PDB file of C-alpha atoms in Angstrom:
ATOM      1  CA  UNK P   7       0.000   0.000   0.000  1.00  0.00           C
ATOM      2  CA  UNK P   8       1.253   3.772  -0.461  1.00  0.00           C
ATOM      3  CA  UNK P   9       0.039   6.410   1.022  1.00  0.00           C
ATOM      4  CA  UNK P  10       0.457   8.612  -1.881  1.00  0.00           C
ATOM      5  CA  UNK P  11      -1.150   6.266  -4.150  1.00  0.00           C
ATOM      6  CA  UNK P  12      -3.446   8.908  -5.769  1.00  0.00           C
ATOM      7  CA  UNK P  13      -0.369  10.793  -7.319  1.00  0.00           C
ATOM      8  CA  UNK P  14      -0.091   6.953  -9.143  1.00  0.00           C
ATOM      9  CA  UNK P  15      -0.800   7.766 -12.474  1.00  0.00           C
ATOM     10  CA  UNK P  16      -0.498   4.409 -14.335  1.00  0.00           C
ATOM     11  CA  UNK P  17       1.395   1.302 -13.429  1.00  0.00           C
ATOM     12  CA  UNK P  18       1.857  -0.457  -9.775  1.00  0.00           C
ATOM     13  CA  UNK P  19       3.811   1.452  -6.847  1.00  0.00           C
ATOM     14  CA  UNK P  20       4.378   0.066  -3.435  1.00  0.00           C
ATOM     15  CA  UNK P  21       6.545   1.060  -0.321  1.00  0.00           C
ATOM     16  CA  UNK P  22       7.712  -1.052   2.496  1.00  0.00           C
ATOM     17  CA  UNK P  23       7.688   1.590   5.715  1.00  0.00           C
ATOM     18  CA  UNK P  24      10.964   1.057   7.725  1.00  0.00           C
ATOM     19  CA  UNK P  25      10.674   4.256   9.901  1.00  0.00           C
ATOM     20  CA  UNK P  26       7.550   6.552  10.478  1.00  0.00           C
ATOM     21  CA  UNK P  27       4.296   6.162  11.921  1.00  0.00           C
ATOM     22  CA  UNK P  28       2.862   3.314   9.666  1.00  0.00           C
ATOM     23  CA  UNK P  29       5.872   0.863  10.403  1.00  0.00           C
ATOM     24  CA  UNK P  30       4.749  -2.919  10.123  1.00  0.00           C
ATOM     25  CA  UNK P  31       6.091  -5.177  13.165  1.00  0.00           C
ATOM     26  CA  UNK P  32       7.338  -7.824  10.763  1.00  0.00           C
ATOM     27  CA  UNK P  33       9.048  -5.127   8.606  1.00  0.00           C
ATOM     28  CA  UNK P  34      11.378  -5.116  12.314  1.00  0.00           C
ATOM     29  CA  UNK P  35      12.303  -8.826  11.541  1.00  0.00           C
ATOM     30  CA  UNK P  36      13.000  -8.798   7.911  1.00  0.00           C
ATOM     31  CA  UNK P  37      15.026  -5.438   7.849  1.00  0.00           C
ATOM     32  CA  UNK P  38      16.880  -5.427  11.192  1.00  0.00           C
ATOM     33  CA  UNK P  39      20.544  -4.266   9.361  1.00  0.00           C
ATOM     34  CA  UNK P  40      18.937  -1.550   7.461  1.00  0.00           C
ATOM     35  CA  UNK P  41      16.890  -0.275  10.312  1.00  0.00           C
ATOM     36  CA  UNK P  42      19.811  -0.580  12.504  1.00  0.00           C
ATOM     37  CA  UNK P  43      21.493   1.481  10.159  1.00  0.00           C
ATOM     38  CA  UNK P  44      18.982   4.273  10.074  1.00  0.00           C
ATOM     39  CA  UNK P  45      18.182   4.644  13.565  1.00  0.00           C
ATOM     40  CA  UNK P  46      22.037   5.972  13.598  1.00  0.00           C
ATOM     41  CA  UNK P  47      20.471   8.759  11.065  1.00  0.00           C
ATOM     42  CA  UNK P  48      19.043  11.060  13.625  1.00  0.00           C
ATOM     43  CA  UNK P  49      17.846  14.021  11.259  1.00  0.00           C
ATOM     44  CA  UNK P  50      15.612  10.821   9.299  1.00  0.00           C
ATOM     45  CA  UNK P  51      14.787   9.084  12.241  1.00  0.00           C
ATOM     46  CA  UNK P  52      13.101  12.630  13.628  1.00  0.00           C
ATOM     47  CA  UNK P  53      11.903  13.538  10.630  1.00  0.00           C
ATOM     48  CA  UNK P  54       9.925   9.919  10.048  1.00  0.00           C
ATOM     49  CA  UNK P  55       9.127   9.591  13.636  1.00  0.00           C
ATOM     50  CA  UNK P  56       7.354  13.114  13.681  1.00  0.00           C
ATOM     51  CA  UNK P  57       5.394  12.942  10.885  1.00  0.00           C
ATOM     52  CA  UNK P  58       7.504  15.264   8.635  1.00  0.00           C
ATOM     53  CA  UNK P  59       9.198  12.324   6.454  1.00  0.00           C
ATOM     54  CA  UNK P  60       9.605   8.929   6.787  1.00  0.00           C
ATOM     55  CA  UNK P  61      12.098   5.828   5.302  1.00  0.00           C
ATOM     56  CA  UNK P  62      10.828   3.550   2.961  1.00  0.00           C
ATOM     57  CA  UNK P  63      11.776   0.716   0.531  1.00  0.00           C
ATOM     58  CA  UNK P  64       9.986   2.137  -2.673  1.00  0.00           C
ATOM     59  CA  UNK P  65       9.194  -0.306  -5.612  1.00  0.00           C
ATOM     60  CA  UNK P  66       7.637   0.997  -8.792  1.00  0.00           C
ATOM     61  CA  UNK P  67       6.566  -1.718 -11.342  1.00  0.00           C
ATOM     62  CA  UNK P  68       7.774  -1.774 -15.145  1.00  0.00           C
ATOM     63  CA  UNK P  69       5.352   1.037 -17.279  1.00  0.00           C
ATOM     64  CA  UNK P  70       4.240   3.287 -13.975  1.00  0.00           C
ATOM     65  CA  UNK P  71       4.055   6.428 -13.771  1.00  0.00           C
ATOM     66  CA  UNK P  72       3.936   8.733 -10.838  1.00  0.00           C
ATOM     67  CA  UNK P  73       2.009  12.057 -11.544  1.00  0.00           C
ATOM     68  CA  UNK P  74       3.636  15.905 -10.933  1.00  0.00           C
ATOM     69  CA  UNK P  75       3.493  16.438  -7.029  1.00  0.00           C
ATOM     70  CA  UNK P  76       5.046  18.377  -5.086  1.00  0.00           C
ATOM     71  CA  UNK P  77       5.910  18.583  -0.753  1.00  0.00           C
ATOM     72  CA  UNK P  78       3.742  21.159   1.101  1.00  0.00           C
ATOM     73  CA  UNK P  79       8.004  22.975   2.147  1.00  0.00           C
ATOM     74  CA  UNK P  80      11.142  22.718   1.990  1.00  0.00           C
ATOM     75  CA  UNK P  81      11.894  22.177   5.683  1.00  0.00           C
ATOM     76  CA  UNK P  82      13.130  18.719   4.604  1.00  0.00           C
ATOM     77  CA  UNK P  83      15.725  16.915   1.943  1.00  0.00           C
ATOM     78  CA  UNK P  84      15.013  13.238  -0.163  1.00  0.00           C
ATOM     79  CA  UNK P  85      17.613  10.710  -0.845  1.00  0.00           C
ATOM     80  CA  UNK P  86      17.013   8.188  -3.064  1.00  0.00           C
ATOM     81  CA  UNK P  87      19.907   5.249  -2.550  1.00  0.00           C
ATOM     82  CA  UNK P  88      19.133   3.061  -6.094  1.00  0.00           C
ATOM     83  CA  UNK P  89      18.936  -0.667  -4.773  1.00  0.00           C
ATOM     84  CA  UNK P  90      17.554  -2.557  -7.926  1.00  0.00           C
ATOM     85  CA  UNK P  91      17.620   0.467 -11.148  1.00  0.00           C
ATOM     86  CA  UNK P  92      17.217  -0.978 -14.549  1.00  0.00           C
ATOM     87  CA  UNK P  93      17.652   1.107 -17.499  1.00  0.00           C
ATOM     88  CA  UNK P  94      14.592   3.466 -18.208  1.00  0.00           C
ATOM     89  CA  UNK P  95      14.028   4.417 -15.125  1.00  0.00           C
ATOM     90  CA  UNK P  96      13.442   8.426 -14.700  1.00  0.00           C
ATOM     91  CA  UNK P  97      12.668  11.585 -12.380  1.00  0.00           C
ATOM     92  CA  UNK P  98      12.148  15.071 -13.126  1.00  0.00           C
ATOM     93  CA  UNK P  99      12.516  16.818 -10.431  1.00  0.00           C
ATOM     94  CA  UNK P 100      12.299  20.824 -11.698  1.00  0.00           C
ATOM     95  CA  UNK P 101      12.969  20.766 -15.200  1.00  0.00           C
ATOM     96  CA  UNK P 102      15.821  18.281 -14.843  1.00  0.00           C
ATOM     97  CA  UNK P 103      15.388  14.815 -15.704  1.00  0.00           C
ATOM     98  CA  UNK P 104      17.898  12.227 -13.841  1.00  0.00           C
ATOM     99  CA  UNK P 105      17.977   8.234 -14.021  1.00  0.00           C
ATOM    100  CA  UNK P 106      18.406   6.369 -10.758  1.00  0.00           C
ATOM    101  CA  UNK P 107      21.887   4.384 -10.501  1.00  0.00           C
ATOM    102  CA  UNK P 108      22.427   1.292  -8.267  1.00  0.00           C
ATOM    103  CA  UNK P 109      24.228   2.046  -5.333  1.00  0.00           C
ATOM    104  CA  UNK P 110      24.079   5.729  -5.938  1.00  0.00           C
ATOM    105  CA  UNK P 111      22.416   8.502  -3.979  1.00  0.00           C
ATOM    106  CA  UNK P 112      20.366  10.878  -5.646  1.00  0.00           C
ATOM    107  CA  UNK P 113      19.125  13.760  -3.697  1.00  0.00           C
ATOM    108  CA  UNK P 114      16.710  16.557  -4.011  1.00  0.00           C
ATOM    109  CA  UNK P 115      14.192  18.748  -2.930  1.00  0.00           C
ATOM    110  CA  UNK P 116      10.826  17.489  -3.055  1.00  0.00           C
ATOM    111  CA  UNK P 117       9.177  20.859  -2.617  1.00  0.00           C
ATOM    112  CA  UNK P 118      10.217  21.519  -6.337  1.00  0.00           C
ATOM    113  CA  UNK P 119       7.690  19.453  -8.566  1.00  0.00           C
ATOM    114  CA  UNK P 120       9.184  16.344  -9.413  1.00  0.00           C
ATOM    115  CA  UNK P 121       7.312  12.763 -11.361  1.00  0.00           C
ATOM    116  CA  UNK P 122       8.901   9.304 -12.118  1.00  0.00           C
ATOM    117  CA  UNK P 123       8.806   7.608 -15.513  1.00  0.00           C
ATOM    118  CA  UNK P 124       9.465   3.087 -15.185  1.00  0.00           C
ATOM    119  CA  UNK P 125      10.087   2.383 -18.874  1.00  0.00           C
ATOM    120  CA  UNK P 126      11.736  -0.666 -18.212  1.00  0.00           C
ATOM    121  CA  UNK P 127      10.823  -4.481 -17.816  1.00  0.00           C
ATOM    122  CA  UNK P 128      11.683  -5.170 -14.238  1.00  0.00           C
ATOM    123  CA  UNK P 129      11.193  -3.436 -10.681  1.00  0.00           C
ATOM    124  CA  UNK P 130      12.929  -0.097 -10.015  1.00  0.00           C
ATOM    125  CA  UNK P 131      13.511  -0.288  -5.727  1.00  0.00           C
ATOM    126  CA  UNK P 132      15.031   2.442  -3.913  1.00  0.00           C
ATOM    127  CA  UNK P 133      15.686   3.345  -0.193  1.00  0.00           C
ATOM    128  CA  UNK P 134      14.095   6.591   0.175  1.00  0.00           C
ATOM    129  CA  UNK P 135      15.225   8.532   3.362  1.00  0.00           C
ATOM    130  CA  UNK P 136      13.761  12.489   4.038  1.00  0.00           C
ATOM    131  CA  UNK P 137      15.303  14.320   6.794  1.00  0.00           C
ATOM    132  CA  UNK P 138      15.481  17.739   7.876  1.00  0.00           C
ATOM    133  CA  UNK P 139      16.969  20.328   5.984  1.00  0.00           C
ATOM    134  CA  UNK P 140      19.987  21.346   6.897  1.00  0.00           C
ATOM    135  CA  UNK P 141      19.558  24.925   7.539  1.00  0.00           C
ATOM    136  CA  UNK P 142      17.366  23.881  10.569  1.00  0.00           C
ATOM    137  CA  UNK P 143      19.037  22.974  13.533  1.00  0.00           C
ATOM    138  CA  UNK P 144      18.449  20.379  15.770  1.00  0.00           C
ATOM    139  CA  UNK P 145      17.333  23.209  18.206  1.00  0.00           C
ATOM    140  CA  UNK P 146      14.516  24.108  15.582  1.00  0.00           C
ATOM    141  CA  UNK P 147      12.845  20.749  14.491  1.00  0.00           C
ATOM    142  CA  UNK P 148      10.208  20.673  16.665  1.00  0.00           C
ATOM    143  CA  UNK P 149       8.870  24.139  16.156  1.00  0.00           C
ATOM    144  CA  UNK P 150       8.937  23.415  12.572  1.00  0.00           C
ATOM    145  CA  UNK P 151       7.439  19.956  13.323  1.00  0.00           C
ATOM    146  CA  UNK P 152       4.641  21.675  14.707  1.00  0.00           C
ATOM    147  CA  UNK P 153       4.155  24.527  12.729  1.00  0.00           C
ATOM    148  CA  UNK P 154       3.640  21.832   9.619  1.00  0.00           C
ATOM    149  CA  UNK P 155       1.331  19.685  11.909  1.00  0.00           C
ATOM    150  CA  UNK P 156      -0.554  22.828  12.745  1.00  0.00           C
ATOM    151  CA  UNK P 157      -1.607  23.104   8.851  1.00  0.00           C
ATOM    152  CA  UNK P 158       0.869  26.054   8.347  1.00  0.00           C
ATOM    153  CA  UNK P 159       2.800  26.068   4.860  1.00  0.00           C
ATOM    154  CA  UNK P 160       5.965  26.876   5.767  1.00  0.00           C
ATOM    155  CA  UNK P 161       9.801  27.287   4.066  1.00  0.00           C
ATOM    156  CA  UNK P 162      13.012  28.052   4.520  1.00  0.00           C
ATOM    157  CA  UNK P 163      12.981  30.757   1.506  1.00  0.00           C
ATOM    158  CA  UNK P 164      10.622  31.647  -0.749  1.00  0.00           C
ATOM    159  CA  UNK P 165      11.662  34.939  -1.713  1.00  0.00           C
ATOM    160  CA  UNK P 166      12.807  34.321  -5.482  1.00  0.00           C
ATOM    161  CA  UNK P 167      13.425  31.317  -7.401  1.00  0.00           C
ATOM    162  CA  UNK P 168      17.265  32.302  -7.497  1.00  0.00           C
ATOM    163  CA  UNK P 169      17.924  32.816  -4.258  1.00  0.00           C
ATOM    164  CA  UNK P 170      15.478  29.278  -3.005  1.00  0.00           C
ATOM    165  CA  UNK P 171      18.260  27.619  -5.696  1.00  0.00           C
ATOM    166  CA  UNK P 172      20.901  28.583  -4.416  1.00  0.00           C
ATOM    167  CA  UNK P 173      19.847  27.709  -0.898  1.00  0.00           C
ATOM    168  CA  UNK P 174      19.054  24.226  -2.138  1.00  0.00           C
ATOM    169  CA  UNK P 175      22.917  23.918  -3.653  1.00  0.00           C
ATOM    170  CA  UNK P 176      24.206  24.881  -0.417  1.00  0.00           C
ATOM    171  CA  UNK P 177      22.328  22.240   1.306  1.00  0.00           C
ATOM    172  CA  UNK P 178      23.325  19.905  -1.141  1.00  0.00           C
ATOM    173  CA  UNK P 179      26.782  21.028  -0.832  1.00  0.00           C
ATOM    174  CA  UNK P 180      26.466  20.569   2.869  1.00  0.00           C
ATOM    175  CA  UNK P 181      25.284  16.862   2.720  1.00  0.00           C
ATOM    176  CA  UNK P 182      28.679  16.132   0.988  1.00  0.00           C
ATOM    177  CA  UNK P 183      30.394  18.016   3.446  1.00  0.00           C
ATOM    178  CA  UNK P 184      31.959  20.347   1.141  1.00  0.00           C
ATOM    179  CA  UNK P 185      32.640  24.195   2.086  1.00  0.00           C
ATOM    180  CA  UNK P 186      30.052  27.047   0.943  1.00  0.00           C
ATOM    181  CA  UNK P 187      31.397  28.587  -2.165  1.00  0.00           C
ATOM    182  CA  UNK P 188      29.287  32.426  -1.592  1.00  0.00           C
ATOM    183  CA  UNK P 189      26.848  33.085  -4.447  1.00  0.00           C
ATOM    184  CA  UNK P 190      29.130  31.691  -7.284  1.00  0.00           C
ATOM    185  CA  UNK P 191      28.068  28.081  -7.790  1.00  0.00           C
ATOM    186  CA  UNK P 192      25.895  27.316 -10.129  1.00  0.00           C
ATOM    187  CA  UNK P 193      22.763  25.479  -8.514  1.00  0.00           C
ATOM    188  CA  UNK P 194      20.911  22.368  -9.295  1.00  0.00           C
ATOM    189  CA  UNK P 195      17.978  20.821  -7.985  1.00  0.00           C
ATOM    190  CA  UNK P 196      18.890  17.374  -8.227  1.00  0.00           C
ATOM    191  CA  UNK P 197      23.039  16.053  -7.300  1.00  0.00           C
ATOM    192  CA  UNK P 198      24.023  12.245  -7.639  1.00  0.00           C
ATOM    193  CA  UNK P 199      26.326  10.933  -5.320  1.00  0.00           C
ATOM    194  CA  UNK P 200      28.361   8.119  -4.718  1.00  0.00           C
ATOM    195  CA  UNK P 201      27.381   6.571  -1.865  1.00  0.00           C
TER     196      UNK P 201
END
């Protein structure tokens, strides 16, 4: 079952929940290494745990397609670590388009409207981790936690496009623990990473 199955626009999508508020008690048994693994994660383990994101195994079946959506703010980040990504397999996140890669991170901003394409013949699965963005401190998760709860739309920055992309590079930038180049990157939406 997924919980954003109306955004399914053709095809078959379904998520196995390993952290958030609609965790199975089996899911414990047959993932104990991965969950182990992101219980060390503490900005995804908040972030699922409070509502705000959550971890999941996502599988989308060959010729699905996942409608144009977007998140309600940018107060949080996705990761997508390919697992099983056969040829075909697309997201447009923005107007970039990107292709999964096994055992490669792709991260983005889900605020930005993104949809997947599964052109191929066999199952695209991904580990799909959101966690707090990290222009938030630890200090301010829960006021943001319950600011979003309270049905407030809220962002980091929303002043111009320009200025929200370049906030979103420096996050990025931050996740690979690279220094802040001021105002003379060019930003992207999307990054892939080794992982």
């Amino acid at each position: 079952m997924v919980h954003d199955g109306h955004l399914l626009g053709s095809g078959d999508w379904s998520e196995v929940v390993l952290a958030g508020s609609r965790v199975h008690p089996e899911v414990q048994k047959l993932c104990p290494a991965t969950i182990q693994i992101v219980s060390q994660i503490e900005e995804a383990l908040d972030c699922a745990m409070t509502g705000v994101g959550e971890v999941i195994f996502s599988r989308l079946a060959p010729g699905s397609h996942i409608k144009p959506h977007c998140a309600s703010s940018n107060l949080r980040l996705t990761c997508h670590l390919g697992l099983e990504v056969p040829d075909g397999c697309e997201i447009r996140v923005g107007d970039e388009i990107r292709q999964w890669q096994d055992k490669k991170c792709l991260w983005f901003d889900d605020s930005f409207e993104h949809e997947v394409w599964q052109r191929s013949s066999s199952h695209r699965i991904v580990l799909l981790i959101r966690f707090w963005h990290p222009d938030i401190g630890k200090p301010n998760w829960r006021q943001a936690q319950e600011t979003l709860n309270a049905g407030y739309l809220l962002s980091l920055i929303h002043i111009s496009e320009p200025t929200r992309l370049l906030s979103i590079s420096y996050a990025v930038f931050c996740l690979k623990k690279k220094k802040r180049t001021p105002y003379t990157n060019k930003s992207k939406n999307i990054k892939n990473k080794k992982e």
